[in-house]
PDB file of C-alpha atoms and ligand atoms in Angstrom:
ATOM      1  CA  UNK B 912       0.000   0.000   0.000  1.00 86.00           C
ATOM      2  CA  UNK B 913       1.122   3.339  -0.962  1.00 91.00           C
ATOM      3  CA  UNK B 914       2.547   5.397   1.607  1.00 94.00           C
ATOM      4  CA  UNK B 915       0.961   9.504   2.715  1.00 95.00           C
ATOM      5  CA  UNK B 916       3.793  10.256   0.967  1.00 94.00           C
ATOM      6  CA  UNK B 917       4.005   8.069  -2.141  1.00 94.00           C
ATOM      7  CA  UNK B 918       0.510   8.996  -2.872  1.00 96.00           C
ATOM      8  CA  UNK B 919       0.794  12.977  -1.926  1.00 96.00           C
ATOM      9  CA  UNK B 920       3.967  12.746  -4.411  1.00 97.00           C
ATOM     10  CA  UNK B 921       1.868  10.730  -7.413  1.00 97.00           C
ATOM     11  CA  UNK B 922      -1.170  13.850  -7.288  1.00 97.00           C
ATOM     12  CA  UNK B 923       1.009  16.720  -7.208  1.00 98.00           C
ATOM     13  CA  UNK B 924       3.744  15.315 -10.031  1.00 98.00           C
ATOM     14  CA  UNK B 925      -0.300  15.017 -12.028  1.00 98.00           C
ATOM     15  CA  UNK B 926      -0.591  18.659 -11.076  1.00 98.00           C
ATOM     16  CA  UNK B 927       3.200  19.628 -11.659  1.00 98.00           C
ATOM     17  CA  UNK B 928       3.015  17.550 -15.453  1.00 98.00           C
ATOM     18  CA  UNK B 929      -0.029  19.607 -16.305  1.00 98.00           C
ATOM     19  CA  UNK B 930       1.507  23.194 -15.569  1.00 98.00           C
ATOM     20  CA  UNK B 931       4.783  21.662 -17.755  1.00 98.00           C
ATOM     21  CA  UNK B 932       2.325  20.262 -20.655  1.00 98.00           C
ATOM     22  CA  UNK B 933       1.063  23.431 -20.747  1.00 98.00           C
ATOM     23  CA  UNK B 934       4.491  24.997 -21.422  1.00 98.00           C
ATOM     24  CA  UNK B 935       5.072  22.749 -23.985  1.00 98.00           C
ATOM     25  CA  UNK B 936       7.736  20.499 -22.199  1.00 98.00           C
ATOM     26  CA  UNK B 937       6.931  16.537 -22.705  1.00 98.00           C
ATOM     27  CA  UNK B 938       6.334  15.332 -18.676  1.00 98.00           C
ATOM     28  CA  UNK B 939       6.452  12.412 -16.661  1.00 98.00           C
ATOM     29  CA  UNK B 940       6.362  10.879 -13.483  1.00 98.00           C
ATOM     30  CA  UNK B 941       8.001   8.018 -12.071  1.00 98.00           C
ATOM     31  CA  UNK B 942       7.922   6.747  -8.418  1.00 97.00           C
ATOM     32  CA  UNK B 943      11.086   5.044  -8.209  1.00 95.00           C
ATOM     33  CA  UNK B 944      14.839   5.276  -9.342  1.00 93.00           C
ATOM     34  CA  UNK B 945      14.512   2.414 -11.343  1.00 95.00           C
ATOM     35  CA  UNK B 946      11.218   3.417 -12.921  1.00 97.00           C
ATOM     36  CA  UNK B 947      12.934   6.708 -13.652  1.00 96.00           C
ATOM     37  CA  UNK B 948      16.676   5.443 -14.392  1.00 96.00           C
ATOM     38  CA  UNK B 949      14.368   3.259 -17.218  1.00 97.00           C
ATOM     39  CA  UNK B 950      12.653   6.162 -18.424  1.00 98.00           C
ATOM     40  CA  UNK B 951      15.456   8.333 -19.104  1.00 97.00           C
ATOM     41  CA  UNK B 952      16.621   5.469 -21.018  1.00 97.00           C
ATOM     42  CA  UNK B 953      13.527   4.785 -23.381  1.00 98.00           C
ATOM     43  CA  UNK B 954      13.918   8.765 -23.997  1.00 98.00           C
ATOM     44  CA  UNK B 955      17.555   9.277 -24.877  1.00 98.00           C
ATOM     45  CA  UNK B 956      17.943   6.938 -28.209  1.00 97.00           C
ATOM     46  CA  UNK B 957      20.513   4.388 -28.680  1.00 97.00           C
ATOM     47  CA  UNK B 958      23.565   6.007 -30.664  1.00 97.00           C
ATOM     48  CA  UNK B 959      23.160   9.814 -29.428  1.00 98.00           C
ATOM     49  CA  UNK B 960      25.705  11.943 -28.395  1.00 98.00           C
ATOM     50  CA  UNK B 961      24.680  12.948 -25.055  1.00 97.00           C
ATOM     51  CA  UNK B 962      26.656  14.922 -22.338  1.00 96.00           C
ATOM     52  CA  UNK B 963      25.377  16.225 -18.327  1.00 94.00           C
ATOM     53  CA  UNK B 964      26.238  18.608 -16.442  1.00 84.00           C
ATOM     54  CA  UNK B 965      27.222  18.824 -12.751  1.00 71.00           C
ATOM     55  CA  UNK B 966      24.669  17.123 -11.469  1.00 70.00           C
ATOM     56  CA  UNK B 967      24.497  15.066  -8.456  1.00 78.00           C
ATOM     57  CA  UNK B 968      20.826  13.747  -9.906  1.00 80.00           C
ATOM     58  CA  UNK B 969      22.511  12.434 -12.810  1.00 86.00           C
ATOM     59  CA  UNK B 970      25.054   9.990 -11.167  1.00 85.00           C
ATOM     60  CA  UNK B 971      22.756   9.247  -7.844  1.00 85.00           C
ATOM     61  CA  UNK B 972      19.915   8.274 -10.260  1.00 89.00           C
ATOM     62  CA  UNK B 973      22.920   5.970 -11.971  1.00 92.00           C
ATOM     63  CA  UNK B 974      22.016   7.359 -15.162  1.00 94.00           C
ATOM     64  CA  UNK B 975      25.844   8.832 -16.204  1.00 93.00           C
ATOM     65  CA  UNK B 976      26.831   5.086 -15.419  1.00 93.00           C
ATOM     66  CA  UNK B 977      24.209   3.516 -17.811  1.00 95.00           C
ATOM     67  CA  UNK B 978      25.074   6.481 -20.725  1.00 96.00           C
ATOM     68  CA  UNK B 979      29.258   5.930 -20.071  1.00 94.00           C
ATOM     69  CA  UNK B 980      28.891   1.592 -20.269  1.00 96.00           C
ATOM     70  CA  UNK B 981      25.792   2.100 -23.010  1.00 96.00           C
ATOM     71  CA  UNK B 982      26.146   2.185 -26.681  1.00 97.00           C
ATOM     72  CA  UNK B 983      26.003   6.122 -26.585  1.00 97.00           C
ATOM     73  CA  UNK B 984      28.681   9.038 -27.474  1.00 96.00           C
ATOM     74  CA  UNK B 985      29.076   9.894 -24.104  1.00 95.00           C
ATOM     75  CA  UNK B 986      31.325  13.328 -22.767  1.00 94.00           C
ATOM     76  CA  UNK B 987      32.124  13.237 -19.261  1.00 91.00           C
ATOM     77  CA  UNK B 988      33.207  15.763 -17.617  1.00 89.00           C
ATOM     78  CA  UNK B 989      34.590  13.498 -14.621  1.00 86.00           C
ATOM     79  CA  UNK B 990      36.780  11.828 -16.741  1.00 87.00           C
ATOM     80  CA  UNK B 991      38.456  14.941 -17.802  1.00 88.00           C
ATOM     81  CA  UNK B 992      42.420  14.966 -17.718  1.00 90.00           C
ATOM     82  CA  UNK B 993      42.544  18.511 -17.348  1.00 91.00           C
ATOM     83  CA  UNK B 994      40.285  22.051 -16.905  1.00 89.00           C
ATOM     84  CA  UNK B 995      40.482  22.568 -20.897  1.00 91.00           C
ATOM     85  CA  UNK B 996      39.492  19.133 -21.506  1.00 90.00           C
ATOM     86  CA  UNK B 997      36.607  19.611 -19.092  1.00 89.00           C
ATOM     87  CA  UNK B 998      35.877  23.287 -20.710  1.00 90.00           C
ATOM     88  CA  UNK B 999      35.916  21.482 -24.255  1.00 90.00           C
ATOM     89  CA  UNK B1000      33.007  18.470 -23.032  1.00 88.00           C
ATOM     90  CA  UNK B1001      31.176  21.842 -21.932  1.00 89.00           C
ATOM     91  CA  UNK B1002      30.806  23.173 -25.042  1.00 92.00           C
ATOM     92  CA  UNK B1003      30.652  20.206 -26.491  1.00 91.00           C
ATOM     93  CA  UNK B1004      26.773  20.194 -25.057  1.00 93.00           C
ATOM     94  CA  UNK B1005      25.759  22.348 -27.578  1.00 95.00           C
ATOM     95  CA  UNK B1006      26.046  20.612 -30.644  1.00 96.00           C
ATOM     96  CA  UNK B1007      24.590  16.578 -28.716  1.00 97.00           C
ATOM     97  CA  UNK B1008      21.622  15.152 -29.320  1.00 98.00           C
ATOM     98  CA  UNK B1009      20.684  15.085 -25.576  1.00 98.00           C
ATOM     99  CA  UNK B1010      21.918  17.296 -23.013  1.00 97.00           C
ATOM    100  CA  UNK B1011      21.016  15.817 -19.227  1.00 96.00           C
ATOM    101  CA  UNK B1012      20.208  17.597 -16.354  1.00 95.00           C
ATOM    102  CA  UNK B1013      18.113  18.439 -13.170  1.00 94.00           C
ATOM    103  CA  UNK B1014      16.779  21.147 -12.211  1.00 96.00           C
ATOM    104  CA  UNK B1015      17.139  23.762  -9.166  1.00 96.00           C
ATOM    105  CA  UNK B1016      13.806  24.284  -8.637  1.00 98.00           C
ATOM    106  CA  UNK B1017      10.432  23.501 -10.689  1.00 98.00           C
ATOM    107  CA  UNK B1018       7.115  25.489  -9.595  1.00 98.00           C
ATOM    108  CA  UNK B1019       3.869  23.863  -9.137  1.00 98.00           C
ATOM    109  CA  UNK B1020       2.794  24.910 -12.555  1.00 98.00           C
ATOM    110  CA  UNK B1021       5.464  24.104 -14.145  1.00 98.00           C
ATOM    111  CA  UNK B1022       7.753  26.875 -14.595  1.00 98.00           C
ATOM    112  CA  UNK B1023      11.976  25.405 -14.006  1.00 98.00           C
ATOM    113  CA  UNK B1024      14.084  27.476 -12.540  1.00 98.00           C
ATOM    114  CA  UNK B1025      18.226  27.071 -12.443  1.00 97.00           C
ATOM    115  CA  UNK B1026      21.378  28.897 -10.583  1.00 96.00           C
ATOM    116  CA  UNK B1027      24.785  28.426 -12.432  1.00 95.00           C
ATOM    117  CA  UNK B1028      28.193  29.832 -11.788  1.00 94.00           C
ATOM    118  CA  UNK B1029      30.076  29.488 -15.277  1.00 92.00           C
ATOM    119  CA  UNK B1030      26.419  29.495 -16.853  1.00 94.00           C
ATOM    120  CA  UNK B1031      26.928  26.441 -19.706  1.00 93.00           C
ATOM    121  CA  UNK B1032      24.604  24.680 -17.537  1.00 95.00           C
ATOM    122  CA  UNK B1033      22.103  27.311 -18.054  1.00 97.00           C
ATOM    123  CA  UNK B1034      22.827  28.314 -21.553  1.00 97.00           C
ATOM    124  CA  UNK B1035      22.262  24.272 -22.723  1.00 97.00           C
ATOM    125  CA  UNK B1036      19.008  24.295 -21.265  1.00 97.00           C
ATOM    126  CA  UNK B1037      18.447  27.474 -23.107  1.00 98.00           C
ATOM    127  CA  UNK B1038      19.860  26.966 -26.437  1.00 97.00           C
ATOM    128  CA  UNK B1039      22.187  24.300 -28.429  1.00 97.00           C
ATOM    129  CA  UNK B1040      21.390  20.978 -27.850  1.00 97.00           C
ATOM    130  CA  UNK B1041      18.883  19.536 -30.028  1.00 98.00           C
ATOM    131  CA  UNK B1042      16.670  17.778 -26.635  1.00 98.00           C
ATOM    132  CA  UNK B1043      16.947  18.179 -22.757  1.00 98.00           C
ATOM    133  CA  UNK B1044      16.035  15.787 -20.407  1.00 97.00           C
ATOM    134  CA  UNK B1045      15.411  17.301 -16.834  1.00 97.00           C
ATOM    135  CA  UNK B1046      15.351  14.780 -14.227  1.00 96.00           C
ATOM    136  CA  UNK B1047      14.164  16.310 -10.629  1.00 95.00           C
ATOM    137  CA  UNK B1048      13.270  14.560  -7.838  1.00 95.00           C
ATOM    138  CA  UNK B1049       9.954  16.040  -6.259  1.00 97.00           C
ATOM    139  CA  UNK B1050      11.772  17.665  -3.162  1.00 96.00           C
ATOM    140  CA  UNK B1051      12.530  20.111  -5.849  1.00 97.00           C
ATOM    141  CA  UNK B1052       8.801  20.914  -6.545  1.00 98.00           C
ATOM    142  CA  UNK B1053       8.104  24.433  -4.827  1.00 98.00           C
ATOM    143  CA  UNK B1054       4.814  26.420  -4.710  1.00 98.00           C
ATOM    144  CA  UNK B1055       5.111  28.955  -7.303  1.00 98.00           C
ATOM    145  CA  UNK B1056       7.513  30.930  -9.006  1.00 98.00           C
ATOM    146  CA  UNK B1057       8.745  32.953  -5.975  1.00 98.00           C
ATOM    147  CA  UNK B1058       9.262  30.167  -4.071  1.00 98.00           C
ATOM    148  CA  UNK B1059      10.650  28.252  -6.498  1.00 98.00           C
ATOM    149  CA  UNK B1060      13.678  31.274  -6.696  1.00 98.00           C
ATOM    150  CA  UNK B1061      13.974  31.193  -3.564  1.00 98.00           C
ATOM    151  CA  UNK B1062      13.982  27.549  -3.161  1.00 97.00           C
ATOM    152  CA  UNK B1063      17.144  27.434  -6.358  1.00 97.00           C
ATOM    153  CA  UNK B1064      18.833  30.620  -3.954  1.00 97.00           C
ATOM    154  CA  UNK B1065      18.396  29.799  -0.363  1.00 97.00           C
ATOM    155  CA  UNK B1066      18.813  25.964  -0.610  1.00 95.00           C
ATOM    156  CA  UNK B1067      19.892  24.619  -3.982  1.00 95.00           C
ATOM    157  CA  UNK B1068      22.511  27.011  -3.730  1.00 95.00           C
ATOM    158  CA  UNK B1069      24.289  27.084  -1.008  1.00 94.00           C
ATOM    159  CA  UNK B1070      24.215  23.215  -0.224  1.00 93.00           C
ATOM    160  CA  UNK B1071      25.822  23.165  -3.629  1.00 90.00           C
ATOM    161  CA  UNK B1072      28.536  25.533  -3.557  1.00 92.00           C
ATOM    162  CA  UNK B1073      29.506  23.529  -0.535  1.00 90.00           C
ATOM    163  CA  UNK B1074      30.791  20.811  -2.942  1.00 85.00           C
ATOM    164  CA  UNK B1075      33.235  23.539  -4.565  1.00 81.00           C
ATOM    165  CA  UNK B1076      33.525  25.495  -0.833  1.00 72.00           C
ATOM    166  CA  UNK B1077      35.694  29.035  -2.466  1.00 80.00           C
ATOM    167  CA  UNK B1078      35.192  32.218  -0.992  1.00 89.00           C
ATOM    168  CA  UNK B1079      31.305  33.249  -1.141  1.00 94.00           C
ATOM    169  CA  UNK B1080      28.717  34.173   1.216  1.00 94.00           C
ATOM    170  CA  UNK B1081      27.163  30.807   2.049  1.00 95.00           C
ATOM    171  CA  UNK B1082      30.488  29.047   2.904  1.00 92.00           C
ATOM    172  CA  UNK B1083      31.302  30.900   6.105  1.00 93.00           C
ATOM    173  CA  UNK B1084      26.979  31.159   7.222  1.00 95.00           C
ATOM    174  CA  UNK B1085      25.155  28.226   5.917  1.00 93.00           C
ATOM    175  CA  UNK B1086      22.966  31.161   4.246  1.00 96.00           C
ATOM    176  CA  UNK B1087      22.268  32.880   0.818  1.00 96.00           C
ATOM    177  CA  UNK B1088      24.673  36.303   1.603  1.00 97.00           C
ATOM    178  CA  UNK B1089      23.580  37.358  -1.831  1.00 97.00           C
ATOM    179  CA  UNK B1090      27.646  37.521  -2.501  1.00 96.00           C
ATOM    180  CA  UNK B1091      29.462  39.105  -5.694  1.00 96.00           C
ATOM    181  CA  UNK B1092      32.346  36.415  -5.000  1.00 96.00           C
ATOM    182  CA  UNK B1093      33.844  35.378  -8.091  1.00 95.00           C
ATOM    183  CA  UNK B1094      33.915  31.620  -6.929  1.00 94.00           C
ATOM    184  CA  UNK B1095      30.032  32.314  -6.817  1.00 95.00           C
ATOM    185  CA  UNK B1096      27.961  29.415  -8.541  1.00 94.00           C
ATOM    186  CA  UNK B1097      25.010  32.027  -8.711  1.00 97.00           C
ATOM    187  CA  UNK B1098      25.875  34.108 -11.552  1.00 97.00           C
ATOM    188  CA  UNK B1099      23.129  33.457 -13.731  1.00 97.00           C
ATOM    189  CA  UNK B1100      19.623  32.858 -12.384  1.00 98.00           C
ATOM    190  CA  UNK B1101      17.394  31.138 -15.307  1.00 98.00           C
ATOM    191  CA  UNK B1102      13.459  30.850 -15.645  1.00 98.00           C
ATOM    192  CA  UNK B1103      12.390  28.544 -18.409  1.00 98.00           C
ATOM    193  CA  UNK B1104       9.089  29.604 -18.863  1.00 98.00           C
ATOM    194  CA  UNK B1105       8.298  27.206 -21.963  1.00 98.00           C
ATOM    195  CA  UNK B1106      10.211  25.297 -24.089  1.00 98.00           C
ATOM    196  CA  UNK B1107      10.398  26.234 -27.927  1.00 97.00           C
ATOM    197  CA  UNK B1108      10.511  24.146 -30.025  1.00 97.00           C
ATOM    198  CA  UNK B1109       7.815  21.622 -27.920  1.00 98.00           C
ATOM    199  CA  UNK B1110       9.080  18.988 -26.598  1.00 98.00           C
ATOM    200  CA  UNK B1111      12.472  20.133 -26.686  1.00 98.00           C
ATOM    201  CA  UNK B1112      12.870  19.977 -22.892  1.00 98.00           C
ATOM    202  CA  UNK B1113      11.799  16.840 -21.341  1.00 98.00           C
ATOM    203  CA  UNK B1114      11.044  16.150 -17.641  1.00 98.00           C
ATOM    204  CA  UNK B1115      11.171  13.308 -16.072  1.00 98.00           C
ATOM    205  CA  UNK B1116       9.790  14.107 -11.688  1.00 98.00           C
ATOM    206  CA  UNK B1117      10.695  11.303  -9.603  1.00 96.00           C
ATOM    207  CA  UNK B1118       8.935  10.504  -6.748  1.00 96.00           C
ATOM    208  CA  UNK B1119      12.207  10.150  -4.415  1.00 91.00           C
ATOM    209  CA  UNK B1120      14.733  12.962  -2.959  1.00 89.00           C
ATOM    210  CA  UNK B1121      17.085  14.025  -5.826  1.00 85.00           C
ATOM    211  CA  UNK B1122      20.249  16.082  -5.321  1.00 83.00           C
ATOM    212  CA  UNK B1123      19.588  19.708  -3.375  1.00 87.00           C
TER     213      UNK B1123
HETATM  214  S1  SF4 L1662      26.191  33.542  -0.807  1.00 74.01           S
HETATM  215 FE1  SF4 L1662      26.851  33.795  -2.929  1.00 74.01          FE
HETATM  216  S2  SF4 L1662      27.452  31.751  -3.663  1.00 74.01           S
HETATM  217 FE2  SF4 L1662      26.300  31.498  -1.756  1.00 74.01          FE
HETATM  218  S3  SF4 L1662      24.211  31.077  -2.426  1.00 74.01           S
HETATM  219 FE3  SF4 L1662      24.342  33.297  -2.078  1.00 74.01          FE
HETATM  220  S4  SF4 L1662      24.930  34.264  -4.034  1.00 74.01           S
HETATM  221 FE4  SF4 L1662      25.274  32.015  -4.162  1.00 74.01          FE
END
């Protein structure tokens, strides 16, 4: 039997795929890691040249595993030699078929938002790669657009810059110091509103925690 929160999760991902549907993104939800590990794989065709950014989703979900051992062009920026290797696989994401990510915050209807330092994270959701695949785990799912900002700027954020520590705000209080560091990961601040083309960004919500 389905937990309070299994079944909370399933009827607000329904409300959360109807605000994206009606942004033109192509939505869906899966309960589990396995359901959504699957997904992501039915999605992303056999042969593509697919890349991800920094995202803890991607690897907890196991998904950069499956794309690295699959029969996929795979760039991976954590098998990088050096920083110009790693700065090449970056812009590498805007000529692949599928560029994978998660996403910072998503509102209830459906708007995404995203915090990036060196913005290619941003700018591939934006612009370049020919698909998208968002995969956000519904801890990430936040009221509406305000909250969903300050969801991606008060939490997202500075549990993330943690990973990198440097000289911000957030790494000496625990709190959004709105810095102007340079080592700042929150240099651009991105609301996709709707995707153009359709269906260019896909989501997949999971019904687990996913990264921050
Ligand atoms: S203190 Fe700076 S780096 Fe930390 S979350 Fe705020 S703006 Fe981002």
């Amino acid at each position: 039997m389905a937990t309070p929160l299994e079944k909370r999760n399933e009827l607000l991902a329904k409300k959360v795929i109807k605000g994206l549907e009606s942004r033109h993104f192509e939505a869906y939800y899966c309960p589990t890691t396995e359901e959504a590990l699957k997904k992501a794989l039915e999605i992303i065709p056999e042969g593509s040249s697919v890349t991800w950014g920094g995202s803890v989703t991607v690897r907890e979900l196991g998904l950069a595993k499956a794309l690295n051992e699959g029969n996929y062009t795979a760039y991976d920026r954590d098998q990088a030699k050096s920083p110009e290797e790693s700065a090449d696989i970056m812009r590498k994401a805007f000529t692949c078929d599928y560029y994978v990510t998660s996403a910072n915050a998503i509102s209830e209807d459906g708007e995404l938002v995203n915090v990036d330092g060196n913005g290619n994270r941003v700018a591939a959701i934006c612009f370049g790669p020919k698909n998208v695949l968002v995969i956000a785990g519904m801890n990430k799912v936040a009221k509406d657009i305000d909250a969903a900002i300050v969801r991606a700027r008060t939490i997202a954020a500075p549990i993330n810059q943690m990973r990198f520590m440097g000289k911000t705000g957030c790494s000496v209080t625990g709190a959004c110091e709105n810095c102007k560091s340079q080592e700042s990961i929150c240099s651009q601040i991105v609301i996709t509103r709707l995707t153009k083309p359709a269906k260019r960004i896909k989501v997949i919500l999971v019904g687990e925690d996913y990264g921050f």
